[in-house]
mmCIF file of C-alpha atoms in Angstrom:
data_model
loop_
_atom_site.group_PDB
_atom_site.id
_atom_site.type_symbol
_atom_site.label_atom_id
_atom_site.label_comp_id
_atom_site.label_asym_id
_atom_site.label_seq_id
_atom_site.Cartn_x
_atom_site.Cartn_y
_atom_site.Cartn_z
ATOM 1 C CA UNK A 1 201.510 237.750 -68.938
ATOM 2 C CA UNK A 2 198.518 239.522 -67.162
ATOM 3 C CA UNK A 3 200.902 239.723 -64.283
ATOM 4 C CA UNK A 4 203.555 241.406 -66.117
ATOM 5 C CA UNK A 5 201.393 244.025 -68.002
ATOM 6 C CA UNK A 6 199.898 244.751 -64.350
ATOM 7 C CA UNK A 7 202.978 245.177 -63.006
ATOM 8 C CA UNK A 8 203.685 247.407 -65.823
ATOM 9 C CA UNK A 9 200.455 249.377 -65.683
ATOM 10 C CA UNK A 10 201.436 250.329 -61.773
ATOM 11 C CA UNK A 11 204.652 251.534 -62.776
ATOM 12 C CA UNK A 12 203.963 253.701 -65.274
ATOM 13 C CA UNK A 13 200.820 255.220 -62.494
ATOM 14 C CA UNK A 14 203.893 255.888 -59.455
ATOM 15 C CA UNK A 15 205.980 257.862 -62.142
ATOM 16 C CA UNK A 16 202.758 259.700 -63.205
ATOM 17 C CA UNK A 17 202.141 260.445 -59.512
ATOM 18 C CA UNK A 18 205.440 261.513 -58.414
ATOM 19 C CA UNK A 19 206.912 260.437 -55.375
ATOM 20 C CA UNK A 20 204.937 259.860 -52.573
ATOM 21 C CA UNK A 21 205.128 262.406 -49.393
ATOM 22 C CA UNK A 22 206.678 261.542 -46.050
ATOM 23 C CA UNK A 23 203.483 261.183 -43.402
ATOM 24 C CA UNK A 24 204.115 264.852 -40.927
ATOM 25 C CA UNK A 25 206.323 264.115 -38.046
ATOM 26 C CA UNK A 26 204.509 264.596 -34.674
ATOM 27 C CA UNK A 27 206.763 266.357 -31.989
ATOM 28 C CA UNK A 28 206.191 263.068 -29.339
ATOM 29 C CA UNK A 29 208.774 261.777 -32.574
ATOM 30 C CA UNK A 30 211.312 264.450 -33.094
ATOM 31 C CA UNK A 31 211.680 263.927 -29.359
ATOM 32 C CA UNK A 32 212.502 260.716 -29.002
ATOM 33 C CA UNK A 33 216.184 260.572 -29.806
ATOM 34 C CA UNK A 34 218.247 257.020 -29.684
ATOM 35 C CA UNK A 35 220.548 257.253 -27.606
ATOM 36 C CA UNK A 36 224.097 254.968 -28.182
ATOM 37 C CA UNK A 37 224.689 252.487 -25.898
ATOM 38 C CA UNK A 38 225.619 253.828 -22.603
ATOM 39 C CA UNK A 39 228.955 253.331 -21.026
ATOM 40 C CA UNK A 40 229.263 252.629 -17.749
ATOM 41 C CA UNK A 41 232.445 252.291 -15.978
ATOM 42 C CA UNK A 42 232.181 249.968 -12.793
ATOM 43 C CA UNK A 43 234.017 248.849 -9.609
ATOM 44 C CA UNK A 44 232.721 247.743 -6.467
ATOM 45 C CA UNK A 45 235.498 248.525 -3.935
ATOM 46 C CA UNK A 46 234.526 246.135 -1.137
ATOM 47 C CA UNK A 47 235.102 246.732 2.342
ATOM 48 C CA UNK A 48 234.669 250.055 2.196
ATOM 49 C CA UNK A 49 231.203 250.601 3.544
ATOM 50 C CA UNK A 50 230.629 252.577 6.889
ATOM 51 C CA UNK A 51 230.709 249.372 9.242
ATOM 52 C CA UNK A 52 233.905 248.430 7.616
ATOM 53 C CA UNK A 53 235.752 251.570 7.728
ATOM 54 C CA UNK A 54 234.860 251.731 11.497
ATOM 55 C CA UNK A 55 236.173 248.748 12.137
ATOM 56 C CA UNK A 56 239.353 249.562 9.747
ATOM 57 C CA UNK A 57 240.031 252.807 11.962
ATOM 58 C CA UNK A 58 239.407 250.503 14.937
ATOM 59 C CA UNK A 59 242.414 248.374 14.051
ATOM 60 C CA UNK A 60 244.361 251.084 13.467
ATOM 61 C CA UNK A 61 243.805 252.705 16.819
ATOM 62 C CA UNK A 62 244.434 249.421 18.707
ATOM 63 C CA UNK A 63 247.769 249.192 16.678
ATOM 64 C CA UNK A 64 248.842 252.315 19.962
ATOM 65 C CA UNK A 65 247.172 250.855 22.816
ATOM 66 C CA UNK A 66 245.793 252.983 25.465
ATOM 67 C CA UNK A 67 245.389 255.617 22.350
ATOM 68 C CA UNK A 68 242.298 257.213 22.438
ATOM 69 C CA UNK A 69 239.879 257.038 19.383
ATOM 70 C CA UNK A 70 240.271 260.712 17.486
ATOM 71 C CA UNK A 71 236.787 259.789 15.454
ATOM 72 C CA UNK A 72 235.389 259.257 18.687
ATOM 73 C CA UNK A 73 233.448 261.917 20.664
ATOM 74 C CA UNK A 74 234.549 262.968 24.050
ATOM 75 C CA UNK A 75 232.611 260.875 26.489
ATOM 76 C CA UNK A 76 231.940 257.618 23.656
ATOM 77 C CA UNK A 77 233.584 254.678 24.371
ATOM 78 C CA UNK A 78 233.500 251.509 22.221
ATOM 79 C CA UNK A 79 234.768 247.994 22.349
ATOM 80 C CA UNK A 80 237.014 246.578 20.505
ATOM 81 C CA UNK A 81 238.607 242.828 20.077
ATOM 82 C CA UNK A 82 238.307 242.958 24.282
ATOM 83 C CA UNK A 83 239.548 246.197 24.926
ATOM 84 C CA UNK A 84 237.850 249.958 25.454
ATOM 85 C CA UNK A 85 238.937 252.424 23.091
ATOM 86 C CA UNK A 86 237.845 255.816 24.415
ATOM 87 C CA UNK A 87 236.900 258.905 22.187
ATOM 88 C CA UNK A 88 238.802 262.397 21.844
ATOM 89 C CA UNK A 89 236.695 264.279 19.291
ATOM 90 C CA UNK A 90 239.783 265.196 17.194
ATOM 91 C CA UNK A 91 239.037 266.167 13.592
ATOM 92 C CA UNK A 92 242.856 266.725 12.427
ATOM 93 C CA UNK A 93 243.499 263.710 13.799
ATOM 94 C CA UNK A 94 240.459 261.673 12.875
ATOM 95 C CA UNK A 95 241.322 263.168 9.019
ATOM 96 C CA UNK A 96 245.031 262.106 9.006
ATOM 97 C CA UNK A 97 243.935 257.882 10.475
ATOM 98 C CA UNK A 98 240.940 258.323 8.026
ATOM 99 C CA UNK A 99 243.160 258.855 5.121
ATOM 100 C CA UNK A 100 245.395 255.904 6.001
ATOM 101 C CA UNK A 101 242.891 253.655 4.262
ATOM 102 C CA UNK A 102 243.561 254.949 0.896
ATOM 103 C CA UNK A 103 246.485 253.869 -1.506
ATOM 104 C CA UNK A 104 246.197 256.633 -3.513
ATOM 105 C CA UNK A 105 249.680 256.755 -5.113
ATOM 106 C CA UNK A 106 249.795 253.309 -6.830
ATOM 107 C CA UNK A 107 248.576 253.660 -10.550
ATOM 108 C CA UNK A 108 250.239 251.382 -13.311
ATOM 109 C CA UNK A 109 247.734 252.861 -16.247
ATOM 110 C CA UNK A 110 249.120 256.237 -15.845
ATOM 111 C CA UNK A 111 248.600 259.538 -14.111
ATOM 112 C CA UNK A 112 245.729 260.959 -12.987
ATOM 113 C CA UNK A 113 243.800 257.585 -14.275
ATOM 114 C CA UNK A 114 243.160 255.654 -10.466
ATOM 115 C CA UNK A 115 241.088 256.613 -7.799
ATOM 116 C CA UNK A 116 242.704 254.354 -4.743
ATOM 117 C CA UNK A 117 244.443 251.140 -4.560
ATOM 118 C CA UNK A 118 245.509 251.268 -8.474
ATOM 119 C CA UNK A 119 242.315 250.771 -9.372
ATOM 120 C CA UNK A 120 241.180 252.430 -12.814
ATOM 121 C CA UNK A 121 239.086 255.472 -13.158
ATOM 122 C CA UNK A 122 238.128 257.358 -16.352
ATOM 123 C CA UNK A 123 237.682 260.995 -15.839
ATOM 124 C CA UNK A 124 234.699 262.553 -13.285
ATOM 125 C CA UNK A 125 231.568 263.595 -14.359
ATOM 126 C CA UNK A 126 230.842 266.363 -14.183
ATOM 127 C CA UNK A 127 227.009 265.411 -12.556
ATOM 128 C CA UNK A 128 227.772 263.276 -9.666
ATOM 129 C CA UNK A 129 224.872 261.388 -7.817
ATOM 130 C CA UNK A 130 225.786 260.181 -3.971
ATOM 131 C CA UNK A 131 223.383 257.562 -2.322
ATOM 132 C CA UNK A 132 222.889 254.773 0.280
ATOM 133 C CA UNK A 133 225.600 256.555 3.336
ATOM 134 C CA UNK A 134 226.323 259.187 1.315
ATOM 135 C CA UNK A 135 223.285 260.723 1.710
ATOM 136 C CA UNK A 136 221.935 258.562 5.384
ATOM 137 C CA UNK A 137 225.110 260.982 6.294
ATOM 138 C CA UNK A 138 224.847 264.865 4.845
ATOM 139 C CA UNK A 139 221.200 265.199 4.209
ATOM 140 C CA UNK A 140 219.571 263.056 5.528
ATOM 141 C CA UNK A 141 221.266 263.874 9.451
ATOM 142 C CA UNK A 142 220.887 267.729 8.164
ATOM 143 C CA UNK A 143 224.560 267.482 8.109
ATOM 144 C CA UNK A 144 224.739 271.242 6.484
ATOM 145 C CA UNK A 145 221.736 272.892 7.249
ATOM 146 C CA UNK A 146 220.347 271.275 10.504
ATOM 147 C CA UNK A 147 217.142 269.981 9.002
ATOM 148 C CA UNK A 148 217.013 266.126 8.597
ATOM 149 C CA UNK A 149 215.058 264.261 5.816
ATOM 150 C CA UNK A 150 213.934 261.147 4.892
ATOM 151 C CA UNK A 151 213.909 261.167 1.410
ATOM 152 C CA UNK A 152 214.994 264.665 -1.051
ATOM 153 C CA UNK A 153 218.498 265.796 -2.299
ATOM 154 C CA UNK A 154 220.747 267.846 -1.200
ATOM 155 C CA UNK A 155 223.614 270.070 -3.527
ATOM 156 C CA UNK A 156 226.946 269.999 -1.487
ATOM 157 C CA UNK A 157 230.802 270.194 -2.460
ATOM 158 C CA UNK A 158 233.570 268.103 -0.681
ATOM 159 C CA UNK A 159 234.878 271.326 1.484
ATOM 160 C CA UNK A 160 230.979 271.657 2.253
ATOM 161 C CA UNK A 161 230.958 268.131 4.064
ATOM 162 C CA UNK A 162 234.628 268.854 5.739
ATOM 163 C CA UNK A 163 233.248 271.787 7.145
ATOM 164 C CA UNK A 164 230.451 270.249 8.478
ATOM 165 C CA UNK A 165 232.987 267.267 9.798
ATOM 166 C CA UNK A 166 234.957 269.686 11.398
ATOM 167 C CA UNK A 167 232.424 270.954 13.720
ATOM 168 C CA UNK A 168 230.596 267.695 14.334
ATOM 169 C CA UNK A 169 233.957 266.306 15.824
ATOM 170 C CA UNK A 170 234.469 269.378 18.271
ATOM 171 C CA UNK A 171 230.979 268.218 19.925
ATOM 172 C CA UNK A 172 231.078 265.571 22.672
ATOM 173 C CA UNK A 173 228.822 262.603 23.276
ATOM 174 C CA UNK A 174 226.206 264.520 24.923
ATOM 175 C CA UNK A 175 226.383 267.307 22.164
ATOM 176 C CA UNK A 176 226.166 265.098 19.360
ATOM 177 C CA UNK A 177 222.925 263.056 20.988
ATOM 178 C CA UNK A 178 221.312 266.348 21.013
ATOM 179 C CA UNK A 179 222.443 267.461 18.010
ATOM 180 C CA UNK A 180 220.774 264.724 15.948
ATOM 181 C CA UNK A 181 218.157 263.610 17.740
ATOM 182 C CA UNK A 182 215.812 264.741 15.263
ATOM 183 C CA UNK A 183 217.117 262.060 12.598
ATOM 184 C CA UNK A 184 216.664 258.578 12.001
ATOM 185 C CA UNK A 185 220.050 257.347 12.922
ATOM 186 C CA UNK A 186 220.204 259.551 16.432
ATOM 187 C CA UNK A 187 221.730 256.194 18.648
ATOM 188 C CA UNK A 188 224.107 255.851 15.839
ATOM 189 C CA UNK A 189 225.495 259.987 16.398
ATOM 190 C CA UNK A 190 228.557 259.098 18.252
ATOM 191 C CA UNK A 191 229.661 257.696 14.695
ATOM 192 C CA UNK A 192 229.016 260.561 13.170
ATOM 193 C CA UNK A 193 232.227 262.166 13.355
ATOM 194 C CA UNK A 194 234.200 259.413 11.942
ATOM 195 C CA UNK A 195 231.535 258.993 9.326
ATOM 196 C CA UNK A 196 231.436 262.289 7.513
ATOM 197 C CA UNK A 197 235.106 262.667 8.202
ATOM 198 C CA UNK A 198 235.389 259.361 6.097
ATOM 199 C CA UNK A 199 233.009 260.375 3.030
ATOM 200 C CA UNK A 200 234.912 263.435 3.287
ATOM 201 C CA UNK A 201 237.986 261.717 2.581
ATOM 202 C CA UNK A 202 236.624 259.088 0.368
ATOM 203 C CA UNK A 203 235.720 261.741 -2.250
ATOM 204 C CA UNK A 204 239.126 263.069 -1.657
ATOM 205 C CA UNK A 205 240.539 259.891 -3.066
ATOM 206 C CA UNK A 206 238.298 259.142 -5.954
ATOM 207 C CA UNK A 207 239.428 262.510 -7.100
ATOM 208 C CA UNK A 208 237.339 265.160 -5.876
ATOM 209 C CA UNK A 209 238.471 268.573 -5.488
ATOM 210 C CA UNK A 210 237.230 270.804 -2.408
ATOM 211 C CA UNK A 211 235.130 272.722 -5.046
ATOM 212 C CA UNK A 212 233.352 269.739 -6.691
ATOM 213 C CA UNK A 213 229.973 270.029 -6.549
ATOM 214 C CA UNK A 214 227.698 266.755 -6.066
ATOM 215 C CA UNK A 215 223.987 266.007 -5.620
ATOM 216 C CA UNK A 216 223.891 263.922 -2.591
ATOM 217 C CA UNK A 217 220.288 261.821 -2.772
ATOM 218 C CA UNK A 218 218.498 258.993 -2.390
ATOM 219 C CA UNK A 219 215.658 259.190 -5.174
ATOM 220 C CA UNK A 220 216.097 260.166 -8.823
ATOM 221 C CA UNK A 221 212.601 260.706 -10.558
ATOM 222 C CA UNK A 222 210.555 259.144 -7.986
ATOM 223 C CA UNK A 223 212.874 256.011 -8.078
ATOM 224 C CA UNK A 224 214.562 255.037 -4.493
ATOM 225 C CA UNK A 225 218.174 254.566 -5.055
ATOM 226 C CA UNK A 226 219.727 251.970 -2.776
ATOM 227 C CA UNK A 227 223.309 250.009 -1.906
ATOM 228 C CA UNK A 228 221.894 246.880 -4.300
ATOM 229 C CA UNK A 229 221.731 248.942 -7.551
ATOM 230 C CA UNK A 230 225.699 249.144 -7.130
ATOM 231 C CA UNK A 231 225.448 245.230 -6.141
ATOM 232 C CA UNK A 232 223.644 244.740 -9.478
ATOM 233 C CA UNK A 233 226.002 247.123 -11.364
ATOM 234 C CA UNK A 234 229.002 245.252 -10.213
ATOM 235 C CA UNK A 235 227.549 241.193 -10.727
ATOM 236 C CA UNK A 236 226.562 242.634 -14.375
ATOM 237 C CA UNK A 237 230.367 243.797 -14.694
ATOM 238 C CA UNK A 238 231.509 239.957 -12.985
ATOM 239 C CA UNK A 239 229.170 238.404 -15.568
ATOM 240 C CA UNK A 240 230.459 240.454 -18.869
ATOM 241 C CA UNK A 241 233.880 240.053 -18.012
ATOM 242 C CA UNK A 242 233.319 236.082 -17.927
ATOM 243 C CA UNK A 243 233.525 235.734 -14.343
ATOM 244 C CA UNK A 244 230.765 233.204 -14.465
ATOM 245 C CA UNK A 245 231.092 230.583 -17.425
ATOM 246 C CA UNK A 246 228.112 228.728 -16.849
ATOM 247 C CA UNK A 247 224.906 228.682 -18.592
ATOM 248 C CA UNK A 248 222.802 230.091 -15.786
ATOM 249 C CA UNK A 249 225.523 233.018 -15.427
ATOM 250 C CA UNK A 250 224.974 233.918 -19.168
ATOM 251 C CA UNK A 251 221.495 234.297 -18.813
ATOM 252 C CA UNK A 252 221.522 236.417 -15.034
ATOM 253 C CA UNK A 253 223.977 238.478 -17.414
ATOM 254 C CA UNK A 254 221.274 238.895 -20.192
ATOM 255 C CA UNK A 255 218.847 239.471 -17.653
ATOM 256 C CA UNK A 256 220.730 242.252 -15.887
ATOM 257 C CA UNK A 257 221.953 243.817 -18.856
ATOM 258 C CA UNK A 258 217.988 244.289 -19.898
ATOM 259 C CA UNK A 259 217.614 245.521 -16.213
ATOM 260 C CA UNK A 260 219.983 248.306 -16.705
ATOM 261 C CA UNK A 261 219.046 249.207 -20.502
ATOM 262 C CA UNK A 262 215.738 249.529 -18.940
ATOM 263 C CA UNK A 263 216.964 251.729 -15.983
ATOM 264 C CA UNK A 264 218.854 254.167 -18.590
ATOM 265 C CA UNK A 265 215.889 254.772 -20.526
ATOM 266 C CA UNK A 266 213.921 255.488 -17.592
ATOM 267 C CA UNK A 267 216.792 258.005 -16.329
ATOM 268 C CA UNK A 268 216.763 259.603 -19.929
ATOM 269 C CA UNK A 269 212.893 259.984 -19.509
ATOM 270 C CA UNK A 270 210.477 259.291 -22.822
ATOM 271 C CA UNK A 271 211.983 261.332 -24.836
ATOM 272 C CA UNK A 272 215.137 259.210 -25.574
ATOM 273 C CA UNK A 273 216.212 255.577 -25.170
ATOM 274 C CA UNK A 274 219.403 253.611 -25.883
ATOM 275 C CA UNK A 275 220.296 251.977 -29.083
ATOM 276 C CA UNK A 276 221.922 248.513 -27.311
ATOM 277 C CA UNK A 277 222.819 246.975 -23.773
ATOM 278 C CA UNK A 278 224.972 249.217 -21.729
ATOM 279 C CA UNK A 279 228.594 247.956 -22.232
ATOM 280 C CA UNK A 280 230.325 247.689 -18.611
ATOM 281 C CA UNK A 281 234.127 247.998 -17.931
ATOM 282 C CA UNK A 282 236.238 248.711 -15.178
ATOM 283 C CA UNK A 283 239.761 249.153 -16.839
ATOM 284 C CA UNK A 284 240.403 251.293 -19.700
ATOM 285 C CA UNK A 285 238.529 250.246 -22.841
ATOM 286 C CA UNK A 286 240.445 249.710 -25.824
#
């Protein structure tokens, strides 16, 4: 009974008072804005890294022996399954082999909606980030503006880079050493022909127009982007699709899931974080 009239007692005090004001909000809170669950479409197109597409054009060449190698510069010479393949510094022809490696008209989910090789692709961003050879081969060799780095970012379209290709490909072996001997990769510069012609192209067939502008880098906020972040984005994407049944495979999933809800709130800075997991694909979501 002294409970009840107590109760009672405190009731009839709250309605006296009135309801109780809302505490100020600081502007560290109005800030901090949850974000929805990020999507992220992913596909790991393997066997398409620079040592791979070399070797790709290589068996293409050797498919016209005695052919010289147009990615090649004048005066380079590699070797390849026993036999020489000499260089000819030919961009139109280095372009038209390079393209050969992309199946870019078979698409069963519709048009417009595949990058290469029927493989899905929602629409472009319209911020694009390019890292690991994207960048070790425009900014970081000074590919536009002659001046090598070892870590920044660089703003560059597609037609930027072909440019670039073009007159990379008209020097010869002896031009290009000199050329880049100022960069990191300077006993790798008779590739370098080849492998901006190939970036080039590769844009060209996930859908890039000559006008698209990218950010070519290899940090974002302080953070070193390299080739295993799309290793980790593409085992999360094996995991959630059930590509690994086991126990352990359910947790690394878990784990890497965390990893990337992390790495989104870090990208969206303090001021806003995500709301769930990120929720992978890589076909069209339902």
């Amino acid at each position: 009974r002294e409970r009840a009239e107590r109760g009672q007692r405190e009731g009839r005090e709250r309605a006296e008072r009135g309801p109780r004001e809302a505490p100020p909000v600081s502007s560290s809170q109005l800030g901090r804005v949850v974000a929805p669950p990020p999507s992220l479409q992913v596909k790991s197109h393997l066997g398409l890294g620079l040592d791979s597409a070399r070797t790709s054009l290589l068996d293409l060449v050797a498919q016209r022996p005695g052919e010289p190698h147009p990615c090649l510069p004048i005066g380079a010479s590699v070797t390849h399954k026993g036999s020489v393949v000499q260089g000819a510094g030919d961009y139109r022809r280095c372009k038209k082999l390079t393209k050969r490696l992309f199946d870019v008209e078979t698409c069963s989910y519709g048009e417009r909606m595949c990058s290469f090789g029927g493989v899905y692709q929602p629409p472009l961003p319209k911020r694009f980030y390019g890292f690991s050879y994207m960048f070790d081969r425009t900014a970081a060799i000074g590919l536009l503006d002659q001046k090598p780095v070892t870590f920044g970012a660089a703003e560059m379209s597609r037609d930027d880079i072909e440019r670039a290709a073009k007159a990379v490909c008209s020097l010869d072996q002896a031009g290009a050493a000199a050329r880049f001997a100022a960069t990191n990769d300077a006993a790798k510069a008779a590739n370098f022909c080849g492998d901006t012609v190939y970036i080039a192209a590769l844009l060209d067939a996930l859908g890039f127009d000559e006008r698209s502008t990218m950010t070519m880098t290899n940090k974002i906020k302080d953070v070193e982007l390299v080739w295993t972040l799309g290793a980790m984005l593409a085992q999360s994407s094996a995991l959630a699709s059930g590509a690994s049944g086991s126990h352990f495979g359910a947790l690394s999933w878990l784990a890497l899931a965390a990893t990337l809800a992390g790495l989104w709130y870090f990208c969206l800075g303090p001021g806003s974080r995500p709301s769930g997991p990120p929720r992978l694909y890589n076909r069209p979501p339902p």
